[in-house]
Amino acid sequence: MQTKKIRNDLILVSIFLLFSLIIFLIFKSNSKKGDFATVSINGEITNSYPLDKNTETVIKSGENFENVLVIENGEAFIKSANCRDKICVHHRKISKVGETIVCLPHKTVVEITDK
Amino acid sequence: MTKTKKITLLGLLSALAMVLSYIEMLLPPIVTAIPGIKVGLPNIVTVFLLYKFSFKDAFLVSLIRIITVSLLFGNIMTLSYSLAGGIISILLMFLLKKTNLFSTVGVSIAGGVAHNVGQICVAIFITNTLQIGYYMIPLFISGTIAGAVIGLIGALTLRYTKKFKW
């Protein structure tokens, strides 16, 4: 068995793992808590909800396209939606500037902004 | 190996790579919520060609596979993502193989990771958001595991075809 090569493989894998760790830390340290949850449908901004007020709104992005946006404790998430995949519903709560929850079939994007 | 034999063989392997690509599409999506997580089955052919034949052959077959599969089953977006990931992947694999410092599995792991990283870079460029970079972390891990499995299969294939008289 070429043990030297296998040792090098493991070194390579550890470098990759190190890389991903570094990227993770860079992303984590660059995040700021946001002030608004901005909703845009089909690329156009429709509404901005302040994160310091607990609200629950229904976003209607088309005929029979609904996403229920909830703002609670400074975080935003989608409680329910009538899209097929419900990826938006399963997404974790967002609160940092730049984070987004996207509902692709409804072309709806909820983005955390600071303005 | 005669030219005709070579052409036939490469044609067959291209078809094989395309079928592997198709099968991969049929597999249930592993780990929801992370788009683009793939096993990388067609890379078995790429790794095989890289080690048994030459970089040119591996590159040609990969190119054929990427273009035809994207045309048949995808769209322009599929094409650009696959092309970006595929080219970076095979270039890196060729370079690493040349250094002779890594085993087949290691080279394949690098190929898998490079493929994913390439695709993420295209995604970041196209959507103009850096947030997608978050995906790099799970993709590094999945790329490593997938690359290891593919590399293992490729290495075994190479070993069992060693005695073949082409």
mmCIF file of C-alpha atoms in Angstrom:
data_model
loop_
_atom_site.group_PDB
_atom_site.id
_atom_site.type_symbol
_atom_site.label_atom_id
_atom_site.label_comp_id
_atom_site.label_asym_id
_atom_site.label_seq_id
_atom_site.Cartn_x
_atom_site.Cartn_y
_atom_site.Cartn_z
ATOM 1 C CA MET A 1 0.000 0.000 0.000
ATOM 2 C CA GLN A 2 1.324 3.426 -0.778
ATOM 3 C CA THR A 3 1.067 4.753 2.764
ATOM 4 C CA LYS A 4 2.886 7.949 1.928
ATOM 5 C CA LYS A 5 0.250 8.922 -0.606
ATOM 6 C CA ILE A 6 -2.542 8.091 1.779
ATOM 7 C CA ARG A 7 -0.904 10.248 4.410
ATOM 8 C CA ASN A 8 -0.814 13.088 1.895
ATOM 9 C CA ASP A 9 -4.479 12.504 1.107
ATOM 10 C CA LEU A 10 -5.343 12.970 4.771
ATOM 11 C CA ILE A 11 -3.286 16.154 4.877
ATOM 12 C CA LEU A 12 -5.187 17.398 1.843
ATOM 13 C CA VAL A 13 -8.538 16.624 3.447
ATOM 14 C CA SER A 14 -7.527 18.404 6.658
ATOM 15 C CA ILE A 15 -6.525 21.449 4.604
ATOM 16 C CA PHE A 16 -9.962 21.406 3.020
ATOM 17 C CA LEU A 17 -11.639 21.124 6.410
ATOM 18 C CA LEU A 18 -9.509 23.973 7.709
ATOM 19 C CA PHE A 19 -10.527 26.045 4.704
ATOM 20 C CA SER A 20 -14.212 25.489 5.309
ATOM 21 C CA LEU A 21 -13.759 26.362 8.963
ATOM 22 C CA ILE A 22 -12.024 29.611 8.055
ATOM 23 C CA ILE A 23 -14.765 30.519 5.592
ATOM 24 C CA PHE A 24 -17.370 29.762 8.222
ATOM 25 C CA LEU A 25 -15.654 31.997 10.768
ATOM 26 C CA ILE A 26 -15.271 34.819 8.261
ATOM 27 C CA PHE A 27 -18.958 34.704 7.485
ATOM 28 C CA LYS A 28 -19.939 34.538 11.128
ATOM 29 C CA SER A 29 -17.849 37.532 12.179
ATOM 30 C CA ASN A 30 -19.173 39.681 9.340
ATOM 31 C CA SER A 31 -22.820 39.392 10.260
ATOM 32 C CA LYS A 32 -24.719 42.283 11.802
ATOM 33 C CA LYS A 33 -28.155 42.261 13.323
ATOM 34 C CA GLY A 34 -30.622 43.851 10.932
ATOM 35 C CA ASP A 35 -33.384 46.398 11.411
ATOM 36 C CA PHE A 36 -35.936 45.504 8.749
ATOM 37 C CA ALA A 37 -37.321 42.522 6.926
ATOM 38 C CA THR A 38 -37.768 43.672 3.355
ATOM 39 C CA VAL A 39 -40.135 41.724 1.176
ATOM 40 C CA SER A 40 -39.720 41.723 -2.583
ATOM 41 C CA ILE A 41 -41.878 39.961 -5.112
ATOM 42 C CA ASN A 42 -40.493 39.215 -8.552
ATOM 43 C CA GLY A 43 -37.548 41.487 -7.864
ATOM 44 C CA GLU A 44 -39.568 44.489 -6.740
ATOM 45 C CA ILE A 45 -39.588 45.619 -3.131
ATOM 46 C CA THR A 46 -43.109 45.705 -1.770
ATOM 47 C CA ASN A 47 -42.785 46.203 1.966
ATOM 48 C CA SER A 48 -40.371 46.667 4.818
ATOM 49 C CA TYR A 49 -41.279 45.409 8.256
ATOM 50 C CA PRO A 50 -39.317 46.617 11.290
ATOM 51 C CA LEU A 51 -37.827 43.748 13.231
ATOM 52 C CA ASP A 52 -38.529 45.311 16.610
ATOM 53 C CA LYS A 53 -42.300 44.933 16.228
ATOM 54 C CA ASN A 54 -43.822 41.480 16.426
ATOM 55 C CA THR A 55 -46.090 41.061 13.429
ATOM 56 C CA GLU A 56 -47.655 38.424 11.285
ATOM 57 C CA THR A 57 -48.557 39.228 7.679
ATOM 58 C CA VAL A 58 -49.696 37.302 4.694
ATOM 59 C CA ILE A 59 -47.655 37.990 1.579
ATOM 60 C CA LYS A 60 -49.762 37.569 -1.514
ATOM 61 C CA SER A 61 -47.453 37.176 -4.483
ATOM 62 C CA GLY A 62 -49.977 36.152 -7.088
ATOM 63 C CA GLU A 63 -53.269 34.455 -7.643
ATOM 64 C CA ASN A 64 -53.441 32.008 -4.792
ATOM 65 C CA PHE A 65 -49.751 32.427 -3.833
ATOM 66 C CA GLU A 66 -49.452 33.049 -0.106
ATOM 67 C CA ASN A 67 -46.583 33.094 2.375
ATOM 68 C CA VAL A 68 -47.164 33.918 6.025
ATOM 69 C CA LEU A 69 -44.327 36.082 7.308
ATOM 70 C CA VAL A 70 -43.850 36.282 11.076
ATOM 71 C CA ILE A 71 -41.600 38.719 12.907
ATOM 72 C CA GLU A 72 -40.943 37.721 16.472
ATOM 73 C CA ASN A 73 -38.175 38.662 18.906
ATOM 74 C CA GLY A 74 -36.155 40.397 16.226
ATOM 75 C CA GLU A 75 -36.211 37.400 13.906
ATOM 76 C CA ALA A 76 -38.158 36.771 10.742
ATOM 77 C CA PHE A 77 -39.427 33.479 9.400
ATOM 78 C CA ILE A 78 -42.156 32.055 7.253
ATOM 79 C CA LYS A 79 -44.762 30.223 9.294
ATOM 80 C CA SER A 80 -46.676 28.704 6.431
ATOM 81 C CA ALA A 81 -47.028 28.886 2.691
ATOM 82 C CA ASN A 82 -49.018 27.198 -0.005
ATOM 83 C CA CYS A 83 -46.114 26.473 -2.292
ATOM 84 C CA ARG A 84 -45.231 22.916 -3.157
ATOM 85 C CA ASP A 85 -41.776 22.449 -1.576
ATOM 86 C CA LYS A 86 -42.180 24.614 1.534
ATOM 87 C CA ILE A 87 -38.434 25.154 1.625
ATOM 88 C CA CYS A 88 -39.230 28.677 2.819
ATOM 89 C CA VAL A 89 -41.169 27.298 5.777
ATOM 90 C CA HIS A 90 -38.372 24.934 6.795
ATOM 91 C CA HIS A 91 -35.744 27.649 6.609
ATOM 92 C CA ARG A 92 -34.328 28.710 9.927
ATOM 93 C CA LYS A 93 -35.194 32.133 11.335
ATOM 94 C CA ILE A 94 -33.157 34.999 9.950
ATOM 95 C CA SER A 95 -32.050 38.182 11.658
ATOM 96 C CA LYS A 96 -28.692 39.293 10.254
ATOM 97 C CA VAL A 97 -28.212 41.796 7.450
ATOM 98 C CA GLY A 98 -28.078 40.059 4.099
ATOM 99 C CA GLU A 99 -29.766 36.858 5.198
ATOM 100 C CA THR A 100 -32.660 35.846 3.011
ATOM 101 C CA ILE A 101 -35.519 33.413 2.847
ATOM 102 C CA VAL A 102 -36.522 32.684 -0.693
ATOM 103 C CA CYS A 103 -39.707 31.118 -2.005
ATOM 104 C CA LEU A 104 -38.726 30.334 -5.561
ATOM 105 C CA PRO A 105 -42.098 29.214 -6.931
ATOM 106 C CA HIS A 106 -43.698 32.375 -5.534
ATOM 107 C CA LYS A 107 -40.741 34.542 -6.581
ATOM 108 C CA THR A 108 -40.814 35.993 -3.098
ATOM 109 C CA VAL A 109 -37.723 37.030 -1.170
ATOM 110 C CA VAL A 110 -37.564 38.148 2.447
ATOM 111 C CA GLU A 111 -34.277 39.918 3.098
ATOM 112 C CA ILE A 112 -32.895 41.443 6.293
ATOM 113 C CA THR A 113 -31.719 45.006 5.717
ATOM 114 C CA ASP A 114 -30.561 47.867 7.925
ATOM 115 C CA LYS A 115 -32.558 50.669 6.301
ATOM 116 C CA MET B 1 -4.232 0.967 -29.550
ATOM 117 C CA THR B 2 -5.476 1.741 -33.017
ATOM 118 C CA LYS B 3 -7.174 5.025 -33.633
ATOM 119 C CA THR B 4 -10.479 3.354 -34.389
ATOM 120 C CA LYS B 5 -10.337 1.427 -31.159
ATOM 121 C CA LYS B 6 -9.593 4.595 -29.247
ATOM 122 C CA ILE B 7 -12.446 6.494 -30.828
ATOM 123 C CA THR B 8 -14.852 3.656 -30.138
ATOM 124 C CA LEU B 9 -13.715 3.339 -26.571
ATOM 125 C CA LEU B 10 -14.003 7.051 -25.881
ATOM 126 C CA GLY B 11 -17.441 7.038 -27.466
ATOM 127 C CA LEU B 12 -18.562 4.197 -25.249
ATOM 128 C CA LEU B 13 -17.167 5.855 -22.149
ATOM 129 C CA SER B 14 -18.853 9.134 -23.058
ATOM 130 C CA ALA B 15 -22.151 7.277 -23.291
ATOM 131 C CA LEU B 16 -21.422 5.624 -19.957
ATOM 132 C CA ALA B 17 -20.715 8.985 -18.350
ATOM 133 C CA MET B 18 -23.982 10.342 -19.727
ATOM 134 C CA VAL B 19 -25.940 7.418 -18.345
ATOM 135 C CA LEU B 20 -24.268 7.821 -14.956
ATOM 136 C CA SER B 21 -25.242 11.481 -15.037
ATOM 137 C CA TYR B 22 -28.824 10.547 -15.776
ATOM 138 C CA ILE B 23 -28.944 7.930 -13.027
ATOM 139 C CA GLU B 24 -27.652 10.532 -10.620
ATOM 140 C CA MET B 25 -30.590 12.737 -11.521
ATOM 141 C CA LEU B 26 -32.988 9.956 -10.680
ATOM 142 C CA LEU B 27 -31.550 9.420 -7.208
ATOM 143 C CA PRO B 28 -33.634 11.024 -4.448
ATOM 144 C CA PRO B 29 -32.110 14.341 -3.383
ATOM 145 C CA ILE B 30 -29.791 13.612 -0.492
ATOM 146 C CA VAL B 31 -30.135 16.206 2.245
ATOM 147 C CA THR B 32 -32.875 18.639 1.335
ATOM 148 C CA ALA B 33 -32.288 22.387 1.519
ATOM 149 C CA ILE B 34 -28.779 22.172 0.091
ATOM 150 C CA PRO B 35 -29.169 22.376 -3.679
ATOM 151 C CA GLY B 36 -26.368 20.984 -5.750
ATOM 152 C CA ILE B 37 -25.397 18.137 -3.480
ATOM 153 C CA LYS B 38 -24.320 15.407 -5.825
ATOM 154 C CA VAL B 39 -22.631 12.050 -5.661
ATOM 155 C CA GLY B 40 -20.618 12.698 -8.807
ATOM 156 C CA LEU B 41 -21.064 9.307 -10.460
ATOM 157 C CA PRO B 42 -19.853 10.448 -13.909
ATOM 158 C CA ASN B 43 -16.523 11.259 -12.333
ATOM 159 C CA ILE B 44 -15.789 7.569 -12.097
ATOM 160 C CA VAL B 45 -15.268 7.722 -15.853
ATOM 161 C CA THR B 46 -13.222 10.902 -15.556
ATOM 162 C CA VAL B 47 -10.907 9.446 -12.925
ATOM 163 C CA PHE B 48 -10.575 6.229 -14.884
ATOM 164 C CA LEU B 49 -9.619 8.044 -18.076
ATOM 165 C CA LEU B 50 -7.248 10.346 -16.244
ATOM 166 C CA TYR B 51 -5.247 7.459 -14.868
ATOM 167 C CA LYS B 52 -5.592 4.883 -17.610
ATOM 168 C CA PHE B 53 -5.238 7.194 -20.563
ATOM 169 C CA SER B 54 -4.441 10.871 -20.788
ATOM 170 C CA PHE B 55 -5.706 14.214 -19.578
ATOM 171 C CA LYS B 56 -6.828 15.052 -23.107
ATOM 172 C CA ASP B 57 -9.035 11.979 -23.258
ATOM 173 C CA ALA B 58 -10.528 12.604 -19.836
ATOM 174 C CA PHE B 59 -11.137 16.247 -20.689
ATOM 175 C CA LEU B 60 -12.762 15.418 -24.009
ATOM 176 C CA VAL B 61 -15.134 12.829 -22.575
ATOM 177 C CA SER B 62 -16.049 15.103 -19.660
ATOM 178 C CA LEU B 63 -16.742 17.986 -22.012
ATOM 179 C CA ILE B 64 -18.933 15.822 -24.227
ATOM 180 C CA ARG B 65 -20.796 14.515 -21.207
ATOM 181 C CA ILE B 66 -21.392 17.956 -19.684
ATOM 182 C CA ILE B 67 -22.584 19.528 -22.912
ATOM 183 C CA THR B 68 -24.887 16.720 -24.022
ATOM 184 C CA VAL B 69 -26.420 16.117 -20.590
ATOM 185 C CA SER B 70 -27.034 19.826 -20.086
ATOM 186 C CA LEU B 71 -28.628 20.082 -23.517
ATOM 187 C CA LEU B 72 -30.751 16.991 -23.015
ATOM 188 C CA PHE B 73 -31.871 17.362 -19.448
ATOM 189 C CA GLY B 74 -31.051 20.898 -18.440
ATOM 190 C CA ASN B 75 -30.811 24.469 -19.557
ATOM 191 C CA ILE B 76 -28.214 27.177 -19.999
ATOM 192 C CA MET B 77 -27.893 27.514 -16.236
ATOM 193 C CA THR B 78 -27.186 23.793 -15.803
ATOM 194 C CA LEU B 79 -24.613 24.081 -18.562
ATOM 195 C CA SER B 80 -22.733 26.996 -17.028
ATOM 196 C CA TYR B 81 -22.686 25.505 -13.538
ATOM 197 C CA SER B 82 -21.616 22.062 -14.734
ATOM 198 C CA LEU B 83 -19.017 23.484 -17.072
ATOM 199 C CA ALA B 84 -17.481 25.699 -14.411
ATOM 200 C CA GLY B 85 -17.372 22.952 -11.815
ATOM 201 C CA GLY B 86 -16.269 20.309 -14.281
ATOM 202 C CA ILE B 87 -13.378 22.239 -15.812
ATOM 203 C CA ILE B 88 -11.973 23.409 -12.495
ATOM 204 C CA SER B 89 -12.342 19.892 -11.152
ATOM 205 C CA ILE B 90 -10.522 18.148 -13.950
ATOM 206 C CA LEU B 91 -7.735 20.734 -14.101
ATOM 207 C CA LEU B 92 -7.077 20.392 -10.393
ATOM 208 C CA MET B 93 -7.149 16.605 -10.618
ATOM 209 C CA PHE B 94 -4.642 16.657 -13.465
ATOM 210 C CA LEU B 95 -2.280 18.955 -11.563
ATOM 211 C CA LEU B 96 -2.481 16.919 -8.380
ATOM 212 C CA LYS B 97 -1.982 13.690 -10.271
ATOM 213 C CA LYS B 98 1.148 15.138 -11.882
ATOM 214 C CA THR B 99 2.748 15.883 -8.518
ATOM 215 C CA ASN B 100 2.447 12.170 -7.745
ATOM 216 C CA LEU B 101 1.961 13.012 -4.083
ATOM 217 C CA PHE B 102 -1.601 11.762 -3.729
ATOM 218 C CA SER B 103 -3.444 8.516 -4.286
ATOM 219 C CA THR B 104 -6.336 8.091 -6.713
ATOM 220 C CA VAL B 105 -8.776 8.630 -3.860
ATOM 221 C CA GLY B 106 -7.070 11.839 -2.798
ATOM 222 C CA VAL B 107 -7.126 13.196 -6.336
ATOM 223 C CA SER B 108 -10.794 12.318 -6.628
ATOM 224 C CA ILE B 109 -11.567 14.030 -3.325
ATOM 225 C CA ALA B 110 -9.871 17.177 -4.573
ATOM 226 C CA GLY B 111 -11.854 16.870 -7.789
ATOM 227 C CA GLY B 112 -15.131 16.559 -5.930
ATOM 228 C CA VAL B 113 -14.440 19.545 -3.700
ATOM 229 C CA ALA B 114 -13.185 21.643 -6.625
ATOM 230 C CA HIS B 115 -16.325 20.815 -8.576
ATOM 231 C CA ASN B 116 -18.572 22.058 -5.774
ATOM 232 C CA VAL B 117 -16.481 25.142 -5.102
ATOM 233 C CA GLY B 118 -16.520 25.974 -8.806
ATOM 234 C CA GLN B 119 -20.288 25.757 -8.887
ATOM 235 C CA ILE B 120 -20.684 27.939 -5.814
ATOM 236 C CA CYS B 121 -18.412 30.563 -7.337
ATOM 237 C CA VAL B 122 -20.600 30.662 -10.431
ATOM 238 C CA ALA B 123 -23.668 30.924 -8.199
ATOM 239 C CA ILE B 124 -22.140 33.805 -6.241
ATOM 240 C CA PHE B 125 -21.221 35.542 -9.469
ATOM 241 C CA ILE B 126 -24.627 35.115 -11.077
ATOM 242 C CA THR B 127 -26.812 35.961 -8.099
ATOM 243 C CA ASN B 128 -24.429 38.661 -6.929
ATOM 244 C CA THR B 129 -24.798 37.701 -3.276
ATOM 245 C CA LEU B 130 -22.038 36.552 -0.996
ATOM 246 C CA GLN B 131 -24.446 34.781 1.335
ATOM 247 C CA ILE B 132 -24.380 31.743 -0.896
ATOM 248 C CA GLY B 133 -20.821 31.242 0.294
ATOM 249 C CA TYR B 134 -22.357 29.698 3.403
ATOM 250 C CA TYR B 135 -23.046 26.634 1.286
ATOM 251 C CA MET B 136 -19.326 26.085 0.888
ATOM 252 C CA ILE B 137 -19.102 24.499 4.298
ATOM 253 C CA PRO B 138 -21.467 21.543 3.874
ATOM 254 C CA LEU B 139 -20.359 21.236 0.260
ATOM 255 C CA PHE B 140 -16.721 20.871 1.301
ATOM 256 C CA ILE B 141 -17.759 17.961 3.458
ATOM 257 C CA SER B 142 -20.078 16.332 0.943
ATOM 258 C CA GLY B 143 -17.510 16.879 -1.816
ATOM 259 C CA THR B 144 -14.895 15.082 0.261
ATOM 260 C CA ILE B 145 -17.105 12.108 1.039
ATOM 261 C CA ALA B 146 -18.426 11.827 -2.504
ATOM 262 C CA GLY B 147 -14.934 12.247 -3.922
ATOM 263 C CA ALA B 148 -13.631 9.512 -1.651
ATOM 264 C CA VAL B 149 -16.322 7.042 -2.695
ATOM 265 C CA ILE B 150 -15.938 7.856 -6.386
ATOM 266 C CA GLY B 151 -12.168 7.653 -6.088
ATOM 267 C CA LEU B 152 -12.430 4.250 -4.458
ATOM 268 C CA ILE B 153 -14.671 2.928 -7.208
ATOM 269 C CA GLY B 154 -12.354 4.411 -9.806
ATOM 270 C CA ALA B 155 -9.290 2.869 -8.183
ATOM 271 C CA LEU B 156 -10.949 -0.535 -8.058
ATOM 272 C CA THR B 157 -11.967 -0.236 -11.695
ATOM 273 C CA LEU B 158 -8.398 0.627 -12.608
ATOM 274 C CA ARG B 159 -7.063 -2.342 -10.703
ATOM 275 C CA TYR B 160 -9.476 -4.792 -12.267
ATOM 276 C CA THR B 161 -8.839 -3.527 -15.771
ATOM 277 C CA LYS B 162 -5.083 -3.615 -15.370
ATOM 278 C CA LYS B 163 -4.836 -6.962 -17.096
ATOM 279 C CA PHE B 164 -7.053 -5.905 -20.007
ATOM 280 C CA LYS B 165 -5.470 -6.053 -23.405
ATOM 281 C CA TRP B 166 -6.816 -2.969 -25.072
#
